[in-house]
XYZ file of N, CA, C and O in Angstrom:
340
model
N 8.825 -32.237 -4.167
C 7.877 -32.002 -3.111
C 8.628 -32.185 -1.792
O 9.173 -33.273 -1.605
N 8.718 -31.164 -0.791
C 8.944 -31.449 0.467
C 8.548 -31.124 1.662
O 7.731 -30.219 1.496
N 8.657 -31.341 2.756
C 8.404 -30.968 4.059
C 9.318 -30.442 4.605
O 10.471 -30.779 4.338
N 9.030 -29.461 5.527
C 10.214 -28.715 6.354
C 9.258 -28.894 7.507
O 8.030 -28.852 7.582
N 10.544 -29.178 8.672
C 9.647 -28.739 10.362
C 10.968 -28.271 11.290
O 12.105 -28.515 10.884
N 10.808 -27.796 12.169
C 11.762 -26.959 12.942
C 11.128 -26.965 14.620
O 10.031 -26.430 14.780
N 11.638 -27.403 15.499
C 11.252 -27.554 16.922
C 12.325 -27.035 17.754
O 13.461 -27.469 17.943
N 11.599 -25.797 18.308
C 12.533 -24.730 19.419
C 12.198 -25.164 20.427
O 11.208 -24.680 20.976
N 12.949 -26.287 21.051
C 12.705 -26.942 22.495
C 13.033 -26.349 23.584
O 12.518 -26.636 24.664
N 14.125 -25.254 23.399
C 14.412 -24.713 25.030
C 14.715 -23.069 24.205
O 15.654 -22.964 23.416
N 13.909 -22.025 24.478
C 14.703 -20.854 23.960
C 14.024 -20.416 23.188
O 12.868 -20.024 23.027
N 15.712 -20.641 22.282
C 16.278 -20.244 20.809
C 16.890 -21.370 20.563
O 17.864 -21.112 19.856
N 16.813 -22.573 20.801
C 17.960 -23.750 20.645
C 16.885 -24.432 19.725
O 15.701 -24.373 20.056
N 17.369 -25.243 18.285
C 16.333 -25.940 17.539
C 16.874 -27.061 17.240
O 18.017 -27.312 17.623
N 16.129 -27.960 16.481
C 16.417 -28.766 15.723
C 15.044 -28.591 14.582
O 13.871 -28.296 14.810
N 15.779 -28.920 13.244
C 15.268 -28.975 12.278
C 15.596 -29.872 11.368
O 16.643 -30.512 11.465
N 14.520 -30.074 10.106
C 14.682 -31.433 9.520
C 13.797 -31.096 8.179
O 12.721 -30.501 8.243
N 14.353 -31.523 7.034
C 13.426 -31.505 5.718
C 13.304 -32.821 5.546
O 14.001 -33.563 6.238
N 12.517 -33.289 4.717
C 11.889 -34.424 3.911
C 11.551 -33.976 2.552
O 10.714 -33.115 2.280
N 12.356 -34.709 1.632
C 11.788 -34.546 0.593
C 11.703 -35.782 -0.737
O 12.694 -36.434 -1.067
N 10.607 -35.906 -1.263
C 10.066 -36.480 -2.751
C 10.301 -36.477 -3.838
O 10.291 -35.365 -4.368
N 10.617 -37.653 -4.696
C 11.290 -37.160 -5.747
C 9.766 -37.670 -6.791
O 9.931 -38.826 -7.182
N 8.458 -37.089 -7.263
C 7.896 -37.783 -8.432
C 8.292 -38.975 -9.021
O 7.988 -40.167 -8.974
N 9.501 -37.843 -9.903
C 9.580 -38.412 -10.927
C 11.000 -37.942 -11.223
O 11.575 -36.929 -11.621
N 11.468 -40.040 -10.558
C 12.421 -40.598 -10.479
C 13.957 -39.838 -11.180
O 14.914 -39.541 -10.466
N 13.925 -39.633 -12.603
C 14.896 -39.449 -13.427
C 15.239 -38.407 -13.612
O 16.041 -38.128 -14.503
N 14.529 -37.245 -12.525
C 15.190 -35.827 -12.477
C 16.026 -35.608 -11.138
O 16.613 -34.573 -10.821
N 15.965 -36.622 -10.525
C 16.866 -36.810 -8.976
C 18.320 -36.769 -8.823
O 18.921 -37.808 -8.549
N 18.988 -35.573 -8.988
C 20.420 -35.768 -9.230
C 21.141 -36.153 -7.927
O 20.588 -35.999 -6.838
N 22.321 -36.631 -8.043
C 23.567 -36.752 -7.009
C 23.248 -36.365 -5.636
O 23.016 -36.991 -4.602
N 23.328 -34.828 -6.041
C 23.604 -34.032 -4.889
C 21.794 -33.755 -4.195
O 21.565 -33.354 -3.054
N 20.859 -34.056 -5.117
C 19.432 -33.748 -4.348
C 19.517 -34.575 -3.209
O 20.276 -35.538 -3.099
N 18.657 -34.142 -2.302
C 19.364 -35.151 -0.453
C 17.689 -35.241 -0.696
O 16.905 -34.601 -1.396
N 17.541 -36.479 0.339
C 15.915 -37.262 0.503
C 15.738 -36.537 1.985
O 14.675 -36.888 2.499
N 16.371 -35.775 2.666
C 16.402 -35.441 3.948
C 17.501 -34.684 4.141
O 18.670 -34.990 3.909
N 16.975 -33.473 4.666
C 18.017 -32.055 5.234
C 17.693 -32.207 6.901
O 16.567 -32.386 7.365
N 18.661 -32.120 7.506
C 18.669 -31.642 9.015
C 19.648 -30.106 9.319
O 20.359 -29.473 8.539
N 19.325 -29.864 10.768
C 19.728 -28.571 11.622
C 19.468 -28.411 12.490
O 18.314 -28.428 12.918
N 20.931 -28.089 13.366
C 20.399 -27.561 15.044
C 20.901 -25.688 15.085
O 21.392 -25.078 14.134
N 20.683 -25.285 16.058
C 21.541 -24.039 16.452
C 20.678 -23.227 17.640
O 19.549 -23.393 18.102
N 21.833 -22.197 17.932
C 20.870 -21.301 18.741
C 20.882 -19.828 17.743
O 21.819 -19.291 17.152
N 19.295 -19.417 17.855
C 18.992 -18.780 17.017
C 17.949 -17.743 17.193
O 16.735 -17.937 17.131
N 18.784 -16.195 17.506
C 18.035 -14.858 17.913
C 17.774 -14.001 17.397
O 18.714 -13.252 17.130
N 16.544 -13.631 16.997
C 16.367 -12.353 15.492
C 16.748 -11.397 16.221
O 16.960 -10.480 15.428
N 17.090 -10.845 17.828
C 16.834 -9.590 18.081
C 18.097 -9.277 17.953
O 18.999 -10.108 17.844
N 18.289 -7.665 17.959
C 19.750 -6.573 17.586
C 20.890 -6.969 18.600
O 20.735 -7.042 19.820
N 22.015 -7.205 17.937
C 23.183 -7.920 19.113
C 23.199 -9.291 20.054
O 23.456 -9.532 21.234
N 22.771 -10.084 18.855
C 22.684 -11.230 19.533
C 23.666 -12.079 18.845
O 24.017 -11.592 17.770
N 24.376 -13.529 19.228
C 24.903 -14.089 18.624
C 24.464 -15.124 18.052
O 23.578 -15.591 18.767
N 24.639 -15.844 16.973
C 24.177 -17.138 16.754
C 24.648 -17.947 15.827
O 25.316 -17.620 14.845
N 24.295 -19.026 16.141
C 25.830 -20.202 15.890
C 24.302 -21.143 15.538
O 23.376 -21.354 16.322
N 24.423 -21.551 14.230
C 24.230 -22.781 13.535
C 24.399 -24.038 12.523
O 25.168 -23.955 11.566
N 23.793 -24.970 12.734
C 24.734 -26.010 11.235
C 23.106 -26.731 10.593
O 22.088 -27.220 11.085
N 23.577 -26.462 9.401
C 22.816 -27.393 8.229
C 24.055 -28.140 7.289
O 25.185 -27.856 6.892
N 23.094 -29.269 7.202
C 23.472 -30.199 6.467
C 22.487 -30.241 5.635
O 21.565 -30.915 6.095
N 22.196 -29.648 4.210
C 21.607 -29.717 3.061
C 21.456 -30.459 1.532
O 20.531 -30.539 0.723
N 23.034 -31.020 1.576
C 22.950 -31.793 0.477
C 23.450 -33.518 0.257
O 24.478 -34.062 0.661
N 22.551 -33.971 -0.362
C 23.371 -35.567 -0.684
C 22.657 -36.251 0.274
O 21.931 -37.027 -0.347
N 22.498 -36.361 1.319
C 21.565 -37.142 2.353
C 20.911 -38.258 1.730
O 20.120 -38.120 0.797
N 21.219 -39.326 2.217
C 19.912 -40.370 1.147
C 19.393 -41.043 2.333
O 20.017 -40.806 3.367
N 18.536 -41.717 2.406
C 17.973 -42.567 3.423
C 18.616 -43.672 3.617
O 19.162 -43.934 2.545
N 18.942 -44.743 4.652
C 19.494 -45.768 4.524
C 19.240 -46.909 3.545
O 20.104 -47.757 3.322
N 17.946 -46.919 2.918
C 17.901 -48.086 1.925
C 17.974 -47.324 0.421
O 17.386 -47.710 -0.589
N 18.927 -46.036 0.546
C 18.279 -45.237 -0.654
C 19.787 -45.590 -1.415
O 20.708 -46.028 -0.726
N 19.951 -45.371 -2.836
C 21.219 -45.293 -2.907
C 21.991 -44.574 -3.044
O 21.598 -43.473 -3.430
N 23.625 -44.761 -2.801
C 23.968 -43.165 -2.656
C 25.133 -43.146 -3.652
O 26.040 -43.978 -3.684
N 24.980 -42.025 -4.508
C 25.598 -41.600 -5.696
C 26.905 -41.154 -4.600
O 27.879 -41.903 -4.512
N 26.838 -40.077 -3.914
C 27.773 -39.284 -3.382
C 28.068 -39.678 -1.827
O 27.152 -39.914 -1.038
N 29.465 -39.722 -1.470
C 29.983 -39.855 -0.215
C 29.588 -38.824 0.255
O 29.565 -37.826 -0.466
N 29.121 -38.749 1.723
C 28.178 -37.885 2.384
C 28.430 -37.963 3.813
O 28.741 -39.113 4.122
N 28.405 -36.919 5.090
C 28.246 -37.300 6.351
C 28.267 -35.813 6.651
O 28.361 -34.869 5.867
N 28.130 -35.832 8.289
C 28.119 -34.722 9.019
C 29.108 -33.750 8.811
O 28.803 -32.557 8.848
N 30.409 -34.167 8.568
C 31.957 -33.017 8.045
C 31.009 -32.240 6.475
O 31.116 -31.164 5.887
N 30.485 -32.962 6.365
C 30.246 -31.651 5.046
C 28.701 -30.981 5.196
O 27.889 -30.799 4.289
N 28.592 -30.752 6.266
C 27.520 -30.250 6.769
C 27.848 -28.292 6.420
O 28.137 -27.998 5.260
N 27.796 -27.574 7.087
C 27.819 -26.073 7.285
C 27.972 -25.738 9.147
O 27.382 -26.538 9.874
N 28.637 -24.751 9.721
C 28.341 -24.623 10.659
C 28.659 -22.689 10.948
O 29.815 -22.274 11.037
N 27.659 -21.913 11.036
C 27.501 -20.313 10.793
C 27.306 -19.942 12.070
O 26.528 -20.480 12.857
N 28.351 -18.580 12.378
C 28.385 -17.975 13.357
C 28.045 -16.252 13.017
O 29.031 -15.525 12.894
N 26.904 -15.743 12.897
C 26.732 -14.392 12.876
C 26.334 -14.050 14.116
O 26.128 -14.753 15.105
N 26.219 -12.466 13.886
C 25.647 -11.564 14.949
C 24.789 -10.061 14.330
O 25.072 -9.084 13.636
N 23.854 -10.489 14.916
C 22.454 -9.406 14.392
C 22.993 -7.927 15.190
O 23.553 -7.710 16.265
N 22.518 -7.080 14.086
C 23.152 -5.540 14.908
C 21.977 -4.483 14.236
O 21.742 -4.353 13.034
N 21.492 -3.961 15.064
C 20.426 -2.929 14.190
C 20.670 -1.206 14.120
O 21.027 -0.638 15.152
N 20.493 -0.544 13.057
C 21.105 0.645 12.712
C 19.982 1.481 12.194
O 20.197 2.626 11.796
């Protein structure tokens, strides 16, 4: 079970953030994260650029425990550009 929310404070510039639930405990592997974050700037229209980073996996909460060494370097950081034809 999770939550997703995403807040475009100036723009196209965001920050975003998941939350997520595990039921039932003993299907919770390693790499499932208790919390996803993301910033970027981010333009659907034709010829635009955009540059963002998620960090999606392994995340645990501070009192959570953590199977896997984890931090911001193993995050993602994507640079496309929208072009319409």
């Amino acid at each position: 079970m999770n939550a997703n929310f995403r807040y475009v404070f100036f723009k196209n510039i965001y920050l975003e953030t998941g939350l997520f639930y595990y039921p039932i405990q003993n299907t919770k592997l390693p790499w499932d994260p208790d919390f996803t974050y993301g910033f970027g700037i981010s333009d659907w229209r034709a010829f635009k650029i955009n540059l963002t980073y998620g960090n999606w996996i392994a995340n645990r909460y501070p009192w959570a425990n953590k199977e896997m060494k984890h931090g911001f370097m193993n995050g993602e950081f994507t640079l496309n550009i929208n072009y319409a034809w």
